[in-house]
Coordinates of C-alpha atoms in Angstrom, one line a residue:
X1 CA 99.1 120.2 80.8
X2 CA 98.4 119.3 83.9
X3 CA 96.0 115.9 82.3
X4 CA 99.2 114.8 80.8
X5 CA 101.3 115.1 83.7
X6 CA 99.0 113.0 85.7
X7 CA 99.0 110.7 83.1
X8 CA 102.4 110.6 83.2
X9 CA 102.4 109.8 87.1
X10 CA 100.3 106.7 86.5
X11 CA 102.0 105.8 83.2
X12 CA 105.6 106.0 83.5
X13 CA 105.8 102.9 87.0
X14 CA 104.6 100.8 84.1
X15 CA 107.2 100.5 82.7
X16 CA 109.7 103.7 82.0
X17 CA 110.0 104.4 85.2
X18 CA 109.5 100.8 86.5
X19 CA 109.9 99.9 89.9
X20 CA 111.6 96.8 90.0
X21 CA 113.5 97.1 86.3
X22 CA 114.3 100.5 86.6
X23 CA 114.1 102.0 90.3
X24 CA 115.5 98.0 91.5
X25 CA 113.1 98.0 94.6
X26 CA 110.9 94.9 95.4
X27 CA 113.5 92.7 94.1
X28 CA 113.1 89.6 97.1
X29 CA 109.6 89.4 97.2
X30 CA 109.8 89.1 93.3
X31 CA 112.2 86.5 93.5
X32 CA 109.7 84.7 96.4
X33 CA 106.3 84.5 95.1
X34 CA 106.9 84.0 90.8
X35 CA 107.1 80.1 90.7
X36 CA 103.7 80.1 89.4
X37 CA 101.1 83.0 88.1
X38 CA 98.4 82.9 90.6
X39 CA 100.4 83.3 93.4
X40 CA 102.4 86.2 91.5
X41 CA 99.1 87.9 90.4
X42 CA 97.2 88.1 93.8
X43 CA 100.6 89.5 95.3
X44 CA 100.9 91.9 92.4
X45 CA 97.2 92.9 92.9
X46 CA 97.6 92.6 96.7
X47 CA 100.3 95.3 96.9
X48 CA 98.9 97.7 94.2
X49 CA 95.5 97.8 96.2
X50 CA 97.9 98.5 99.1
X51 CA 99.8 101.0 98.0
X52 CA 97.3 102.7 95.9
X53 CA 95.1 103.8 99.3
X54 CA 98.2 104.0 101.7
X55 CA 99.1 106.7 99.3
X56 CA 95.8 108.6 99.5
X57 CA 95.4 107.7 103.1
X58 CA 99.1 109.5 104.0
X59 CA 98.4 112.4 101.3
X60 CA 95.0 113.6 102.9
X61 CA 96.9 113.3 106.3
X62 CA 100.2 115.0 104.5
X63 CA 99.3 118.5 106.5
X64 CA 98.5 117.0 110.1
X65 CA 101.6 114.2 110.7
X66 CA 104.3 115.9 113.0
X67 CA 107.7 115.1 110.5
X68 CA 109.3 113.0 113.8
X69 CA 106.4 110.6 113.4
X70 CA 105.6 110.1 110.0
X71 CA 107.1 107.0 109.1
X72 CA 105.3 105.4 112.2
X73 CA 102.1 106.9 110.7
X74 CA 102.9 105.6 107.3
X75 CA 103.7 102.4 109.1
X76 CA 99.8 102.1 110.8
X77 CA 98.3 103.2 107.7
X78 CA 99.7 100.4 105.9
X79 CA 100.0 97.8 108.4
X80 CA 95.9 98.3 108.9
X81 CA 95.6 97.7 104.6
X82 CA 97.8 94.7 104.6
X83 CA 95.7 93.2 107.4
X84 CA 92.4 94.1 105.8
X85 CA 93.8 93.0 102.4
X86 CA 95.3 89.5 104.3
X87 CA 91.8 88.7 105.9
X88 CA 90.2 89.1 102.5
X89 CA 93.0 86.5 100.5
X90 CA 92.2 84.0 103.8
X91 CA 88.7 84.2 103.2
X92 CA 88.3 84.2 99.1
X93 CA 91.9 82.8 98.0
X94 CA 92.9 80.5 101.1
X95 CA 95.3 78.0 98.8
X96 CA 96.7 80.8 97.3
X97 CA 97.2 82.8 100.7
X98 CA 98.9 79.7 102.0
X99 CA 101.3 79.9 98.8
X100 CA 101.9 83.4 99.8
X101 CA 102.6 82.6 103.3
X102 CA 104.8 85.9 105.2
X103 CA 105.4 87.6 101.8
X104 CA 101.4 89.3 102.2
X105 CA 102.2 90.4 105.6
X106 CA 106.1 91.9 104.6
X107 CA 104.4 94.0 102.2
X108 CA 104.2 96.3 105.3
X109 CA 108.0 96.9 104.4
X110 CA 108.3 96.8 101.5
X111 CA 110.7 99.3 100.1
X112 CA 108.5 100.3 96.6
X113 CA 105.9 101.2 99.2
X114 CA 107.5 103.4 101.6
X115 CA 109.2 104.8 99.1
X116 CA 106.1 106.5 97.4
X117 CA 104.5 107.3 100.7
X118 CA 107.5 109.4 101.4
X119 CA 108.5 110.7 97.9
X120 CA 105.3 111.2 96.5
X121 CA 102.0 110.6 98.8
X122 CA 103.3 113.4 101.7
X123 CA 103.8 116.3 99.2
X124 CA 100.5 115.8 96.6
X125 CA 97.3 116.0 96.6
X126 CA 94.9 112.1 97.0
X127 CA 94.2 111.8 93.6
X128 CA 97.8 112.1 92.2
X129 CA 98.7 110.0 94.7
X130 CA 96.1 107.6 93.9
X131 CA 97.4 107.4 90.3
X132 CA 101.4 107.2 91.6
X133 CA 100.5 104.1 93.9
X134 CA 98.2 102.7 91.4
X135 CA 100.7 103.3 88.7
X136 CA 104.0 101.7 90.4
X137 CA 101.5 98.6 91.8
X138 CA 100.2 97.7 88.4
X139 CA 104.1 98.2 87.1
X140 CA 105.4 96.0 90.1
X141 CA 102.8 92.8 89.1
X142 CA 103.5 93.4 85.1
X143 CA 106.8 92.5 86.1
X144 CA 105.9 89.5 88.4
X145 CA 103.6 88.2 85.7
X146 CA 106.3 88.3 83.0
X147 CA 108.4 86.2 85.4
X148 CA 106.3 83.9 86.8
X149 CA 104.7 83.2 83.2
X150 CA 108.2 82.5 82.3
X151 CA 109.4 80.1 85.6
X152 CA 105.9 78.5 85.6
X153 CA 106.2 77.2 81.3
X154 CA 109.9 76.9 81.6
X155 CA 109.9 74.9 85.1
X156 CA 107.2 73.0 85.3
X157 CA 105.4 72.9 82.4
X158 CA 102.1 74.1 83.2
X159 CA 100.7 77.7 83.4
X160 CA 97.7 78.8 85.2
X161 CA 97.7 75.0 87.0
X162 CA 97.3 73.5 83.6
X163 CA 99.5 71.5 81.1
X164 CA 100.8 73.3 78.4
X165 CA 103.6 71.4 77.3
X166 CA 103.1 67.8 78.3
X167 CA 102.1 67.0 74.5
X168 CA 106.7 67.6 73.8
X169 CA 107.2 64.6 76.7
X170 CA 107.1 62.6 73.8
X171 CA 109.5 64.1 71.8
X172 CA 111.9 64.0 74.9
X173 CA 111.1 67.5 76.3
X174 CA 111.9 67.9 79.9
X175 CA 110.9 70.7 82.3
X176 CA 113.9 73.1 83.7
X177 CA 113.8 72.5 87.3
X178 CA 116.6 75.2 87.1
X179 CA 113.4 77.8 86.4
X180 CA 111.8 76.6 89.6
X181 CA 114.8 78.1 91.7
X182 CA 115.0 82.2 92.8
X183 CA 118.3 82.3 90.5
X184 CA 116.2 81.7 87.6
X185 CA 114.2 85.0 88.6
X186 CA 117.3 86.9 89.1
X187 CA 118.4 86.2 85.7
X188 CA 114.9 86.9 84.0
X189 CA 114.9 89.9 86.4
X190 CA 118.3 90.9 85.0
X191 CA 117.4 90.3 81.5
X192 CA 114.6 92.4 81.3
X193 CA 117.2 95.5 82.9
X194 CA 119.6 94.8 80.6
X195 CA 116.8 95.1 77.5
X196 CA 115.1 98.2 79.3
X197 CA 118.4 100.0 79.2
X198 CA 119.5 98.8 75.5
X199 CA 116.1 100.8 74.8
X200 CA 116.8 103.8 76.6
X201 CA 120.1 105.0 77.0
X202 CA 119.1 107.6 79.1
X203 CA 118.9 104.7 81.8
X204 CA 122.2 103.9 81.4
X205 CA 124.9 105.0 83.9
X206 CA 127.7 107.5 82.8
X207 CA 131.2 105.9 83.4

């Protein structure tokens, strides 16, 4: 019982209990950073490595924060990860980093994150909160790689940097430049809320 429930913790963020399509958090920063895949995935990656050991770090200190400074706690824990993790993209990624540009460093606030360090990491144990951070991180960038996959095809023709669809040109295929805009995430965004909740009507609000 208690296998399946942790199961559960790292299996329903992906997509159930989704963060973005379900819970609507991390909505700008998935608008931001989806024009193209790489840039989506090392975001994606970048916040689920956060998240996944800000949550352990704030549940094995869950019994020594004083309550009137825990979010500045949570705040230190995360800022020092997001550094670390922004150092790392500089050294290995550097293009990609520069794609990213402030988005890395506003993962510090981003509301998916500070919302499982406070509703999840500071009343269980590390390894359920290892699962619940890994679990909403991995659900987060499945949701940034549907969209950028879509925006990157759609908008400019190309994904992963190279040329799918320049072979149509001469059938008088154009790319969307519409897709290369944030309103074109919004609406894939949307889309995919509107399907989640046609497939479970428990998601759907009561009138």
């Amino acid at each position: 019982m208690a296998a399946e429930k942790k199961q559960g913790v790292f299996t329903g963020p992906l997509w159930q209990n989704n963060p973005i399509v379900v819970q609507v958090l991390g909505i700008c920063s998935s608008l931001a950073v989806t024009t193209q895949v790489k840039p989506a995935l090392v975001m994606g990656i970048s916040l689920t490595v956060v998240l996944a050991f800000s949550n352990v770090f704030i549940s094995l200190l869950r019994n020594t924060i004083p309550n009137r400074i825990r979010i500045i706690v949570q705040l230190v824990v995360v800022a020092a990860l997001v550094i670390l993790v922004n150092e790392i993209l500089k050294a290995y990624v550097f293009e990609v980093s520069k794609q990213l540009s402030v988005y890395v460093g506003l993962i510090i606030t981003n509301c998916i994150l500070m919302g499982r360090l406070e509703a999840f990491a500071l009343g269980n144990k590390p390894w359920p909160a290892f699962l619940d951070g890994l679990g909403n991180g991995l659900g987060y960038a499945l949701i940034l790689l549907i969209v950028s996959v879509l925006r990157e095809l759609l908008g400019s023709g190309t994904l992963l940097g190279y040329n799918l669809l320049g072979w149509a040109e001469q059938y008088g295929y154009m790319n969307c430049g519409f897709f290369v805009m944030p309103a074109a995430a919004l609406i894939i965004i949307g889309c995919i809320i509107w399907y989640q909740r046609a497939k479970n009507p428990e998601l759907q609000e009561q009138a």
